[in-house]
Amino acid sequence: MTTLFSKIIRREIPSEIVYQDDLVTAFKDINPAAPVHILIVPNVEIATVNDVQPEHEAALGRLFTVAKKVAQELGVAEDGYRLIVNCGYDGGQEVYHLHMHLVGGRRLGPLLPRKE
Ligand code: AMP
């Protein structure tokens, strides 16, 4: 299976890649929810957090070090930002290639609306 994000990682479809190395790729979200909205994705296809294995730990750890680096480069590190990983249907996941959202550039408010 080839995911949409794998095609972006392999540069088969256009996107604005802001960082790439041997383990992860970071690119601008096509439908940003905030002034800064970056997706950081392991280069290997992992569908959801439920599919994570111990051998993925290096790539998944790299998501955080790249989040820190990209946040600094895009100027949101000092004021703060939010990292989000959605999992599955109830989690609101749309693309089944595990990814971390980095959102910032404005006050984001509470994590979730307080309703069922
Ligand atoms: P999630 O709901 O956590 O699966 O998030 C999927 C994200 O992928 C959404 O924020 C979409 O806007 C984003 N997205 C979908 N297609 C593309 C694309 N071609 N390039 C960049 N971001 C995309």
PDB file of C-alpha atoms and ligand atoms in Angstrom:
ATOM      1  CA  MET A   1       0.000   0.000   0.000  1.00  0.00           C
ATOM      2  CA  THR A   2       1.196   3.498  -0.774  1.00  0.00           C
ATOM      3  CA  THR A   3      -0.222   6.320   1.259  1.00  0.00           C
ATOM      4  CA  LEU A   4      -0.753   9.900   0.172  1.00  0.00           C
ATOM      5  CA  PHE A   5       2.014  10.920   2.552  1.00  0.00           C
ATOM      6  CA  SER A   6       4.431   8.353   1.076  1.00  0.00           C
ATOM      7  CA  LYS A   7       3.889  10.013  -2.304  1.00  0.00           C
ATOM      8  CA  ILE A   8       4.726  13.373  -0.726  1.00  0.00           C
ATOM      9  CA  ILE A   9       7.811  11.884   0.965  1.00  0.00           C
ATOM     10  CA  ARG A  10       8.990  10.473  -2.389  1.00  0.00           C
ATOM     11  CA  ARG A  11       8.137  13.818  -4.060  1.00  0.00           C
ATOM     12  CA  GLU A  12       5.721  12.141  -6.444  1.00  0.00           C
ATOM     13  CA  ILE A  13       3.058  14.747  -5.630  1.00  0.00           C
ATOM     14  CA  PRO A  14       3.747  18.384  -4.794  1.00  0.00           C
ATOM     15  CA  SER A  15       3.962  19.721  -1.258  1.00  0.00           C
ATOM     16  CA  GLU A  16       5.953  22.290   0.668  1.00  0.00           C
ATOM     17  CA  ILE A  17       8.561  20.153   2.422  1.00  0.00           C
ATOM     18  CA  VAL A  18      10.315  22.082   5.201  1.00  0.00           C
ATOM     19  CA  TYR A  19      12.551  19.259   6.474  1.00  0.00           C
ATOM     20  CA  GLN A  20      13.545  15.741   5.435  1.00  0.00           C
ATOM     21  CA  ASP A  21      16.064  13.181   6.659  1.00  0.00           C
ATOM     22  CA  ASP A  22      16.463   9.410   6.636  1.00  0.00           C
ATOM     23  CA  LEU A  23      13.660   8.847   9.164  1.00  0.00           C
ATOM     24  CA  VAL A  24      11.067  11.617   8.873  1.00  0.00           C
ATOM     25  CA  THR A  25       9.664  14.271   6.555  1.00  0.00           C
ATOM     26  CA  ALA A  26       7.952  17.536   7.552  1.00  0.00           C
ATOM     27  CA  PHE A  27       5.716  19.516   5.201  1.00  0.00           C
ATOM     28  CA  LYS A  28       3.039  22.213   5.329  1.00  0.00           C
ATOM     29  CA  ASP A  29      -0.524  21.051   5.899  1.00  0.00           C
ATOM     30  CA  ILE A  30      -2.589  21.751   2.777  1.00  0.00           C
ATOM     31  CA  ASN A  31      -5.505  23.052   4.889  1.00  0.00           C
ATOM     32  CA  PRO A  32      -3.857  24.873   7.790  1.00  0.00           C
ATOM     33  CA  ALA A  33      -5.754  25.259  11.071  1.00  0.00           C
ATOM     34  CA  ALA A  34      -3.364  27.942  12.338  1.00  0.00           C
ATOM     35  CA  PRO A  35      -0.721  30.310  10.909  1.00  0.00           C
ATOM     36  CA  VAL A  36       1.819  27.516  11.387  1.00  0.00           C
ATOM     37  CA  HIS A  37       0.579  23.996  10.620  1.00  0.00           C
ATOM     38  CA  ILE A  38       3.202  21.395   9.772  1.00  0.00           C
ATOM     39  CA  LEU A  39       2.836  17.639   9.465  1.00  0.00           C
ATOM     40  CA  ILE A  40       5.800  15.547  10.598  1.00  0.00           C
ATOM     41  CA  VAL A  41       5.656  12.022   9.239  1.00  0.00           C
ATOM     42  CA  PRO A  42       7.827   8.908   9.610  1.00  0.00           C
ATOM     43  CA  ASN A  43       9.170   7.915   6.205  1.00  0.00           C
ATOM     44  CA  VAL A  44       8.086   4.334   6.894  1.00  0.00           C
ATOM     45  CA  GLU A  45       4.359   3.652   6.575  1.00  0.00           C
ATOM     46  CA  ILE A  46       2.771   3.132   9.996  1.00  0.00           C
ATOM     47  CA  ALA A  47      -1.018   3.346   9.694  1.00  0.00           C
ATOM     48  CA  THR A  48      -1.918   4.434  13.230  1.00  0.00           C
ATOM     49  CA  VAL A  49      -0.524   4.544  16.747  1.00  0.00           C
ATOM     50  CA  ASN A  50      -2.138   1.109  17.178  1.00  0.00           C
ATOM     51  CA  ASP A  51       0.364  -0.238  14.624  1.00  0.00           C
ATOM     52  CA  VAL A  52       3.481   1.107  16.334  1.00  0.00           C
ATOM     53  CA  GLN A  53       6.223  -1.472  16.983  1.00  0.00           C
ATOM     54  CA  PRO A  54       9.448  -1.227  19.013  1.00  0.00           C
ATOM     55  CA  GLU A  55      11.472  -0.937  15.780  1.00  0.00           C
ATOM     56  CA  HIS A  56       9.670   2.345  15.069  1.00  0.00           C
ATOM     57  CA  GLU A  57      11.019   4.042  18.179  1.00  0.00           C
ATOM     58  CA  ALA A  58      13.887   5.816  16.403  1.00  0.00           C
ATOM     59  CA  ALA A  59      11.597   7.374  13.792  1.00  0.00           C
ATOM     60  CA  LEU A  60       8.929   8.267  16.353  1.00  0.00           C
ATOM     61  CA  GLY A  61      11.503   9.863  18.641  1.00  0.00           C
ATOM     62  CA  ARG A  62      12.778  11.829  15.668  1.00  0.00           C
ATOM     63  CA  LEU A  63       9.290  13.357  15.265  1.00  0.00           C
ATOM     64  CA  PHE A  64       9.909  15.288  18.475  1.00  0.00           C
ATOM     65  CA  THR A  65      13.430  16.469  17.731  1.00  0.00           C
ATOM     66  CA  VAL A  66      12.253  17.655  14.313  1.00  0.00           C
ATOM     67  CA  ALA A  67       9.189  19.312  15.871  1.00  0.00           C
ATOM     68  CA  LYS A  68      11.522  21.295  18.129  1.00  0.00           C
ATOM     69  CA  LYS A  69      13.757  22.275  15.215  1.00  0.00           C
ATOM     70  CA  VAL A  70      10.898  23.266  12.891  1.00  0.00           C
ATOM     71  CA  ALA A  71       9.138  25.215  15.654  1.00  0.00           C
ATOM     72  CA  GLN A  72      12.323  27.209  16.220  1.00  0.00           C
ATOM     73  CA  GLU A  73      12.853  27.808  12.501  1.00  0.00           C
ATOM     74  CA  LEU A  74       9.251  28.931  11.980  1.00  0.00           C
ATOM     75  CA  GLY A  75       9.366  31.281  14.978  1.00  0.00           C
ATOM     76  CA  VAL A  76       6.789  29.672  17.269  1.00  0.00           C
ATOM     77  CA  ALA A  77       9.077  28.028  19.814  1.00  0.00           C
ATOM     78  CA  GLU A  78       9.102  30.886  22.300  1.00  0.00           C
ATOM     79  CA  ASP A  79       5.357  31.594  22.335  1.00  0.00           C
ATOM     80  CA  GLY A  80       4.454  27.899  22.231  1.00  0.00           C
ATOM     81  CA  TYR A  81       2.634  25.464  20.005  1.00  0.00           C
ATOM     82  CA  ARG A  82       0.721  22.192  20.093  1.00  0.00           C
ATOM     83  CA  LEU A  83       1.680  18.729  18.888  1.00  0.00           C
ATOM     84  CA  ILE A  84      -1.227  16.423  17.978  1.00  0.00           C
ATOM     85  CA  VAL A  85      -1.374  12.798  16.868  1.00  0.00           C
ATOM     86  CA  ASN A  86      -4.853  11.582  15.928  1.00  0.00           C
ATOM     87  CA  CYS A  87      -5.591   7.842  16.028  1.00  0.00           C
ATOM     88  CA  GLY A  88      -8.457   6.127  14.241  1.00  0.00           C
ATOM     89  CA  TYR A  89     -12.052   7.105  13.664  1.00  0.00           C
ATOM     90  CA  ASP A  90     -12.923   8.613  17.039  1.00  0.00           C
ATOM     91  CA  GLY A  91      -9.558  10.352  17.080  1.00  0.00           C
ATOM     92  CA  GLY A  92     -10.437  12.128  13.830  1.00  0.00           C
ATOM     93  CA  GLN A  93      -7.625  10.580  11.799  1.00  0.00           C
ATOM     94  CA  GLU A  94      -8.129  11.153   8.064  1.00  0.00           C
ATOM     95  CA  VAL A  95      -4.838   9.962   6.588  1.00  0.00           C
ATOM     96  CA  TYR A  96      -3.801   6.477   7.690  1.00  0.00           C
ATOM     97  CA  HIS A  97      -0.081   7.162   7.755  1.00  0.00           C
ATOM     98  CA  LEU A  98       0.841   8.138  11.310  1.00  0.00           C
ATOM     99  CA  HIS A  99       1.748  11.817  11.572  1.00  0.00           C
ATOM    100  CA  MET A 100       2.307  14.552  14.119  1.00  0.00           C
ATOM    101  CA  HIS A 101       0.625  17.935  13.632  1.00  0.00           C
ATOM    102  CA  LEU A 102       2.645  20.966  14.762  1.00  0.00           C
ATOM    103  CA  VAL A 103       0.254  23.912  15.084  1.00  0.00           C
ATOM    104  CA  GLY A 104       0.998  27.387  16.365  1.00  0.00           C
ATOM    105  CA  GLY A 105       1.218  31.064  15.569  1.00  0.00           C
ATOM    106  CA  ARG A 106      -1.913  31.982  17.550  1.00  0.00           C
ATOM    107  CA  ARG A 107      -3.491  31.236  20.940  1.00  0.00           C
ATOM    108  CA  LEU A 108      -4.954  27.774  20.482  1.00  0.00           C
ATOM    109  CA  GLY A 109      -7.240  27.705  23.505  1.00  0.00           C
ATOM    110  CA  PRO A 110      -8.279  24.599  25.398  1.00  0.00           C
ATOM    111  CA  LEU A 111      -7.360  21.192  24.074  1.00  0.00           C
ATOM    112  CA  LEU A 112     -10.937  20.039  23.385  1.00  0.00           C
ATOM    113  CA  PRO A 113     -14.439  21.461  23.582  1.00  0.00           C
ATOM    114  CA  ARG A 114     -16.034  20.240  26.828  1.00  0.00           C
ATOM    115  CA  LYS A 115     -18.990  18.374  25.315  1.00  0.00           C
ATOM    116  CA  GLU A 116     -19.869  14.776  24.501  1.00  0.00           C
TER     117      GLU A 116
HETATM  118  P1  AMP B   1      -5.464  13.726  10.345  1.00  0.00           P
HETATM  119  O1  AMP B   1      -6.910  14.164  10.432  1.00  0.00           O
HETATM  120  O2  AMP B   1      -4.758  13.765  11.655  1.00  0.00           O
HETATM  121  O3  AMP B   1      -5.331  12.427   9.609  1.00  0.00           O
HETATM  122  O4  AMP B   1      -4.740  14.847   9.486  1.00  0.00           O
HETATM  123  C1  AMP B   1      -4.581  14.764   8.109  1.00  0.00           C
HETATM  124  C2  AMP B   1      -4.081  16.100   7.621  1.00  0.00           C
HETATM  125  O5  AMP B   1      -3.528  15.938   6.330  1.00  0.00           O
HETATM  126  C3  AMP B   1      -5.166  17.175   7.514  1.00  0.00           C
HETATM  127  O6  AMP B   1      -4.836  18.279   8.370  1.00  0.00           O
HETATM  128  C4  AMP B   1      -5.133  17.568   6.039  1.00  0.00           C
HETATM  129  O7  AMP B   1      -5.345  18.941   5.820  1.00  0.00           O
HETATM  130  C5  AMP B   1      -3.723  17.130   5.625  1.00  0.00           C
HETATM  131  N1  AMP B   1      -3.539  16.839   4.216  1.00  0.00           N
HETATM  132  C6  AMP B   1      -4.329  16.091   3.424  1.00  0.00           C
HETATM  133  N2  AMP B   1      -3.833  16.031   2.171  1.00  0.00           N
HETATM  134  C7  AMP B   1      -2.683  16.758   2.180  1.00  0.00           C
HETATM  135  C8  AMP B   1      -1.701  17.079   1.205  1.00  0.00           C
HETATM  136  N3  AMP B   1      -1.779  16.646  -0.061  1.00  0.00           N
HETATM  137  N4  AMP B   1      -0.656  17.859   1.570  1.00  0.00           N
HETATM  138  C9  AMP B   1      -0.556  18.323   2.837  1.00  0.00           C
HETATM  139  N5  AMP B   1      -1.441  18.046   3.804  1.00  0.00           N
HETATM  140  C10 AMP B   1      -2.502  17.284   3.483  1.00  0.00           C
END
